[in-house]
Tab-separated table of C-alpha atoms in Angstrom:
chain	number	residue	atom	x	y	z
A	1	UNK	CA	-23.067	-1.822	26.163
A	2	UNK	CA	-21.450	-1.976	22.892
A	3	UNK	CA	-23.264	-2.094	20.005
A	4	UNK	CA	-23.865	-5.798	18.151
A	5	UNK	CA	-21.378	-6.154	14.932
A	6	UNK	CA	-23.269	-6.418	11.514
A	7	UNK	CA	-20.893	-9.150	10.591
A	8	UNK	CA	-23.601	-9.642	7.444
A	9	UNK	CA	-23.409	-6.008	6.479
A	10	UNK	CA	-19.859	-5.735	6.488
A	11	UNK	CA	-19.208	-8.630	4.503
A	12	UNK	CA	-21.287	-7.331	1.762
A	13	UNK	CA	-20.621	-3.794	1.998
A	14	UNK	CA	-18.288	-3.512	-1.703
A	15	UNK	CA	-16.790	-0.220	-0.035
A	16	UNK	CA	-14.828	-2.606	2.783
A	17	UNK	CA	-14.214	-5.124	0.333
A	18	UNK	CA	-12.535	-1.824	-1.669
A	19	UNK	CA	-10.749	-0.856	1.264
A	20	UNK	CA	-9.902	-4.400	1.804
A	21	UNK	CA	-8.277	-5.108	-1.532
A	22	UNK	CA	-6.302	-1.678	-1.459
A	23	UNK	CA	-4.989	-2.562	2.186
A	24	UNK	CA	-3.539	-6.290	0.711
A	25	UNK	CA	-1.699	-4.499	-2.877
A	26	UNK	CA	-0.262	-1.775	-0.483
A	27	UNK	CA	0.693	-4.370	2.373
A	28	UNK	CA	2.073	-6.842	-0.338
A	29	UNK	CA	3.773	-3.959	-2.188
A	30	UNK	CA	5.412	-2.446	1.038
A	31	UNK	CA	6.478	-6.285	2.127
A	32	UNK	CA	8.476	-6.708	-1.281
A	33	UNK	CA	9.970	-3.134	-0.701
A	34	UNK	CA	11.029	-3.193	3.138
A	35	UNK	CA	12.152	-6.573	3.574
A	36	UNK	CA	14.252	-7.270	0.012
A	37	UNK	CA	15.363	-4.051	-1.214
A	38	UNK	CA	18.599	-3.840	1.022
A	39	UNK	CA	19.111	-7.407	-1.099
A	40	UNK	CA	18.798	-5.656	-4.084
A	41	UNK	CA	21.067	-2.599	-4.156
A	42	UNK	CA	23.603	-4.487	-2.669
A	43	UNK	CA	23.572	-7.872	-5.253
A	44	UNK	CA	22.088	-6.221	-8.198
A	45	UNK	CA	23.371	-2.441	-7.605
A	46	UNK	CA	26.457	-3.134	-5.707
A	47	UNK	CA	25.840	-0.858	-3.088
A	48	UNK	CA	27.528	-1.654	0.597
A	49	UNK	CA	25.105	-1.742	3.123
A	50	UNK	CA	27.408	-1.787	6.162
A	51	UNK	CA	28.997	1.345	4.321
A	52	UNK	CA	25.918	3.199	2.963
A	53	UNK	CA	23.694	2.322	5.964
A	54	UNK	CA	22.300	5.957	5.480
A	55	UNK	CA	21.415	5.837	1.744
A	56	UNK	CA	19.397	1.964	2.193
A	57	UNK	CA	17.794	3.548	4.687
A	58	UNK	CA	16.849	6.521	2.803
A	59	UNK	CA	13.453	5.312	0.975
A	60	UNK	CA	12.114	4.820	4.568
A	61	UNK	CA	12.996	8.152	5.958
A	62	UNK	CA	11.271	9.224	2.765
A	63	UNK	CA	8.723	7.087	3.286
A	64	UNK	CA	8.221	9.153	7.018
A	65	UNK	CA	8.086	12.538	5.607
A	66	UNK	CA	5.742	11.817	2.982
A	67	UNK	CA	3.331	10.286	5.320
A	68	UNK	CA	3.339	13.255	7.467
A	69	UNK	CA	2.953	15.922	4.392
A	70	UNK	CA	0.294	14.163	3.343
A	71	UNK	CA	-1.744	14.103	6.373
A	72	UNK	CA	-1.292	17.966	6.542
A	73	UNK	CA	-2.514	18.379	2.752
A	74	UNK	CA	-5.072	15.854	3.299
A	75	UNK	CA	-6.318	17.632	6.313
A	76	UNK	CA	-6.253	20.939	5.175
A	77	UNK	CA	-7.875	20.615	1.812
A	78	UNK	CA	-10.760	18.442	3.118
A	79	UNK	CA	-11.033	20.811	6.776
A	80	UNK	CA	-12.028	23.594	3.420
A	81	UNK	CA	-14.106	22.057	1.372
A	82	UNK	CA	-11.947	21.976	-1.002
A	83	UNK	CA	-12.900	18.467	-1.832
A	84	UNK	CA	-14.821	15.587	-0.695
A	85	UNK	CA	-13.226	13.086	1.970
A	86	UNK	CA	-14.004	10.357	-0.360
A	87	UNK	CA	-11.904	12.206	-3.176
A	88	UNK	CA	-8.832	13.203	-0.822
A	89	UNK	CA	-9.130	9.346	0.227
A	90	UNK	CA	-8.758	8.299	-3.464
A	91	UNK	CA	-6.469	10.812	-4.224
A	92	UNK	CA	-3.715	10.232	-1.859
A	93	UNK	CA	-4.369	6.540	-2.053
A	94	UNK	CA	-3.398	7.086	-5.564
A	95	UNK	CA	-0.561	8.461	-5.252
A	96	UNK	CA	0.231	5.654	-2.913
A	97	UNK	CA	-0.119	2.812	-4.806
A	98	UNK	CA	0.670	4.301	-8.505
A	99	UNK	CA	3.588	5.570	-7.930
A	100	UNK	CA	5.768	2.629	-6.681
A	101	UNK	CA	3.239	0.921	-9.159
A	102	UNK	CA	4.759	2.845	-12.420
A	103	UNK	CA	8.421	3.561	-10.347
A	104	UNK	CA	8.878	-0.476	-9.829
A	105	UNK	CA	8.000	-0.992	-14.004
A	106	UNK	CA	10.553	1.358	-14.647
A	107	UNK	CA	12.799	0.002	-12.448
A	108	UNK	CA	12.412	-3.709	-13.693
A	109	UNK	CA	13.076	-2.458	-17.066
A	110	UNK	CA	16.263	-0.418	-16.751
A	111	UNK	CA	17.411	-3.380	-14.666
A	112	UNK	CA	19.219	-4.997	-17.682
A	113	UNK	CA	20.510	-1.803	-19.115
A	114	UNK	CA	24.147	-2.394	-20.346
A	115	UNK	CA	24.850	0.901	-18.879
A	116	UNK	CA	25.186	1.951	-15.053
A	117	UNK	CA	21.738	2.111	-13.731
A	118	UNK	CA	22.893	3.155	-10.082
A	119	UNK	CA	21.497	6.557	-9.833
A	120	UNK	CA	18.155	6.151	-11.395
A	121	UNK	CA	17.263	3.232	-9.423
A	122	UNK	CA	18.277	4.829	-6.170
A	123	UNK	CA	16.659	7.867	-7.441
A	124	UNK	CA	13.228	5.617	-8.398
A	125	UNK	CA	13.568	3.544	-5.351
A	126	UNK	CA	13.292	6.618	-3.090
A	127	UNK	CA	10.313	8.252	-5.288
A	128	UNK	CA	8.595	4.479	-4.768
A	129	UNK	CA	9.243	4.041	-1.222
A	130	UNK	CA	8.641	7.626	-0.317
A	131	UNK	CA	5.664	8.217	-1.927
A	132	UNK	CA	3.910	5.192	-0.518
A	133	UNK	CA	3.944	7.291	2.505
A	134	UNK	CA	0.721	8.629	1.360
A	135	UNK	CA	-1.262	5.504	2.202
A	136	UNK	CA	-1.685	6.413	5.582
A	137	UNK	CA	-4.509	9.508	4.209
A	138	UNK	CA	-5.946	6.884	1.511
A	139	UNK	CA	-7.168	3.508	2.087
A	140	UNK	CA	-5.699	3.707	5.611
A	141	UNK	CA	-8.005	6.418	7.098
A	142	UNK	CA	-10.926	4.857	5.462
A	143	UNK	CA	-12.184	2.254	7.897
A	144	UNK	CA	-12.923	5.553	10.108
A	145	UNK	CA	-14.650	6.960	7.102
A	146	UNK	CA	-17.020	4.154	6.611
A	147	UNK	CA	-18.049	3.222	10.600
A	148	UNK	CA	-16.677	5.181	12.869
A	149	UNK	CA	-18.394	3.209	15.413
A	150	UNK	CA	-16.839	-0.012	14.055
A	151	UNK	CA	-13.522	1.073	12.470
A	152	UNK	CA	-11.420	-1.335	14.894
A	153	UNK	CA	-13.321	-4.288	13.927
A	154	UNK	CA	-12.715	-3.304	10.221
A	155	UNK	CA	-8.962	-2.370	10.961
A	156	UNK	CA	-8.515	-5.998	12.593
A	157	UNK	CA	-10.244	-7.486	10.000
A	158	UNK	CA	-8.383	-6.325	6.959
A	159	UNK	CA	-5.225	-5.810	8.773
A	160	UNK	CA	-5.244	-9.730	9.751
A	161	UNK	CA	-5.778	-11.188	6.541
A	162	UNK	CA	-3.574	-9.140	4.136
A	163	UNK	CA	-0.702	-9.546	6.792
A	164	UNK	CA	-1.562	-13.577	6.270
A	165	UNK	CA	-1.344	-13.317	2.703
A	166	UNK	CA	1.667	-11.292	2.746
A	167	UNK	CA	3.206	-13.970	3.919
A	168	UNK	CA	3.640	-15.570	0.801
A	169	UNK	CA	4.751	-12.266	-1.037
A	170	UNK	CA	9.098	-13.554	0.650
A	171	UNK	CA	8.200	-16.698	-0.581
A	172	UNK	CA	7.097	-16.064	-3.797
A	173	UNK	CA	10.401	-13.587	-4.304
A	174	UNK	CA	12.453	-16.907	-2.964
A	175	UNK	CA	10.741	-19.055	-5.783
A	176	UNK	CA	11.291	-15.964	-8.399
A	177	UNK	CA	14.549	-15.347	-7.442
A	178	UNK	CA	17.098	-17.678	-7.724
A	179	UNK	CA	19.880	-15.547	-8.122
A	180	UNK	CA	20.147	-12.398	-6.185
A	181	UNK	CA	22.851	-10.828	-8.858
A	182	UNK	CA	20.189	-11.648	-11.692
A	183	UNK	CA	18.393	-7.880	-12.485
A	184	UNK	CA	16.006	-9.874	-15.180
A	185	UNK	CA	14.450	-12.009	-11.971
A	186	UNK	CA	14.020	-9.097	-9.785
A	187	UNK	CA	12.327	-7.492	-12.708
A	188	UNK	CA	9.912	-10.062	-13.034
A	189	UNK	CA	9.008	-9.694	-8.777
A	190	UNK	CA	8.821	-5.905	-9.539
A	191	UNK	CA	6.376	-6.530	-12.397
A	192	UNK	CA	4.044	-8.790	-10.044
A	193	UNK	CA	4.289	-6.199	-7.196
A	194	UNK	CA	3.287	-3.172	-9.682
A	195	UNK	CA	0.151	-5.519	-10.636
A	196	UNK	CA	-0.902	-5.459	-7.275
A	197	UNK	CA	-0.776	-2.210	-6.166
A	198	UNK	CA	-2.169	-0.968	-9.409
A	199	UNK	CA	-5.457	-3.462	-9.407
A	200	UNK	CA	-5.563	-2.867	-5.607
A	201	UNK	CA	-5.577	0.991	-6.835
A	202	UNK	CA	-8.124	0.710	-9.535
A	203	UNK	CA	-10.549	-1.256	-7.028
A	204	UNK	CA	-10.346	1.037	-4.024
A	205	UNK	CA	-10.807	4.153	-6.854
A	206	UNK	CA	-13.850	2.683	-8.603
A	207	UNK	CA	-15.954	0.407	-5.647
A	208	UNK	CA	-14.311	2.698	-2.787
A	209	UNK	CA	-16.426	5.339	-0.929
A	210	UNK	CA	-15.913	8.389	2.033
A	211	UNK	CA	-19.272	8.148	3.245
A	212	UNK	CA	-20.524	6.570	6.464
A	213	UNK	CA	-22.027	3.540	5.340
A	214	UNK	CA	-25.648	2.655	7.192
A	215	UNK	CA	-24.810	-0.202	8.480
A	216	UNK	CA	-22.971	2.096	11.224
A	217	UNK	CA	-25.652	2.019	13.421
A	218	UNK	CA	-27.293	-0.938	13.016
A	219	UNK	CA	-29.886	-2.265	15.267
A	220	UNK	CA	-29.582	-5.290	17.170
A	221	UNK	CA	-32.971	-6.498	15.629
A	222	UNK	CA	-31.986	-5.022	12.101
A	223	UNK	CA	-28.593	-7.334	12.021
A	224	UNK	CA	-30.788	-10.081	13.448
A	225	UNK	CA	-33.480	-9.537	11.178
């Protein structure tokens, strides 16, 4: 039969919690990207999106490749010994998370450049987007890491409440932004979002860990107990 769930263990283990915090910036960060940048280049940029279907869909192709690339490094370097899995965990979650973290700053402070800002942003939106691609070999692989025995419970759990709580990350843009053609409010979302996926970053880099925690293979008496 399957083993019992150390419901206790998990919810005091600060590695999940870690994991848990770095799942909710990247989900929160990803939310504001996928579902309101289209709005953006077109009201604030003044990019066609019926025209340049292929460029607004660019970041997410980017996105693709970037996830893949990073699996292969990831693999590779930790399949070596070349590092630690906790380190190639931190590493690409890093990337992940700091990048759109430091790309959307940027971004919300050429915004309200008197001069035209098209390029870079495209150029910073697809170095944001693309490069968030890298989650999958951080924070993502990581419930494995911990309990491989109870990875799907840990998946479901984190996985169901950040996607709750990113619930409110369209309705806090909506409050935010008032005026879709205003750059200054859209900087002030991008600001928020970089918060997040930089604390989220710090957390899952500092509490965060690649070993197999104990609690794994807990007893049924030992969880009772």
């Amino acid at each position: 039969r399957s083993p019992p769930t150390p419901w206790k263990a998990i919810f005091t283990s600060m590695p999940f919690w870690a994991v848990l915090i770095a799942q909710f910036g990247q989900a929160w960060g990803f939310t504001i990207l996928i579902t309101n940048i289209p709005t953006y280049m077109s009201n604030v940029l003044g990019f066609d999106i019926k025209k340049n279907g292929a460029l607004s869909a660019g970041p997410y192709f980017a996105f693709w490749i970037f996830s893949l690339l990073s699996g292969v490094i990831s693999d590779y370097v930790v399949s070596r010994e070349y590092v630690t899995v906790g380190f190639a965990r931190k590493f690409a979650n890093t990337i992940a998370l700091c990048v759109p973290g430091i790309g959307l700053i940027v971004l919300g402070v050429i915004g309200n450049a008197q001069w035209d800002i098209t390029d870079a942003a495209v150029i910073l939106l697809f170095i944001s987007v693309g490069f968030n691609g890298s989650s999958t070999c951080g924070y993502h692989m990581n419930h494995i890491d911990l309990s491989p025995v109870h990875s799907g419970t840990l998946m479901g759990i984190a996985s169901g409440s950040t996607n709750f709580l990113c619930l409110f990350a369209p309705l806090l843009l909506q409050f935010i932004v008032t005026d879709e053609k205003d750059a200054f409010q859209w900087a002030t979302v991008f600001y928020i979002t970089s918060a997040i996926y930089l604390i989220g970053n710090t957390v899952f880099v500092v509490f965060g860990s690649g070993e197999t925690q104990p609690w794994n293979n807990v007893e049924e008496d030992d969880e009772n107990s």
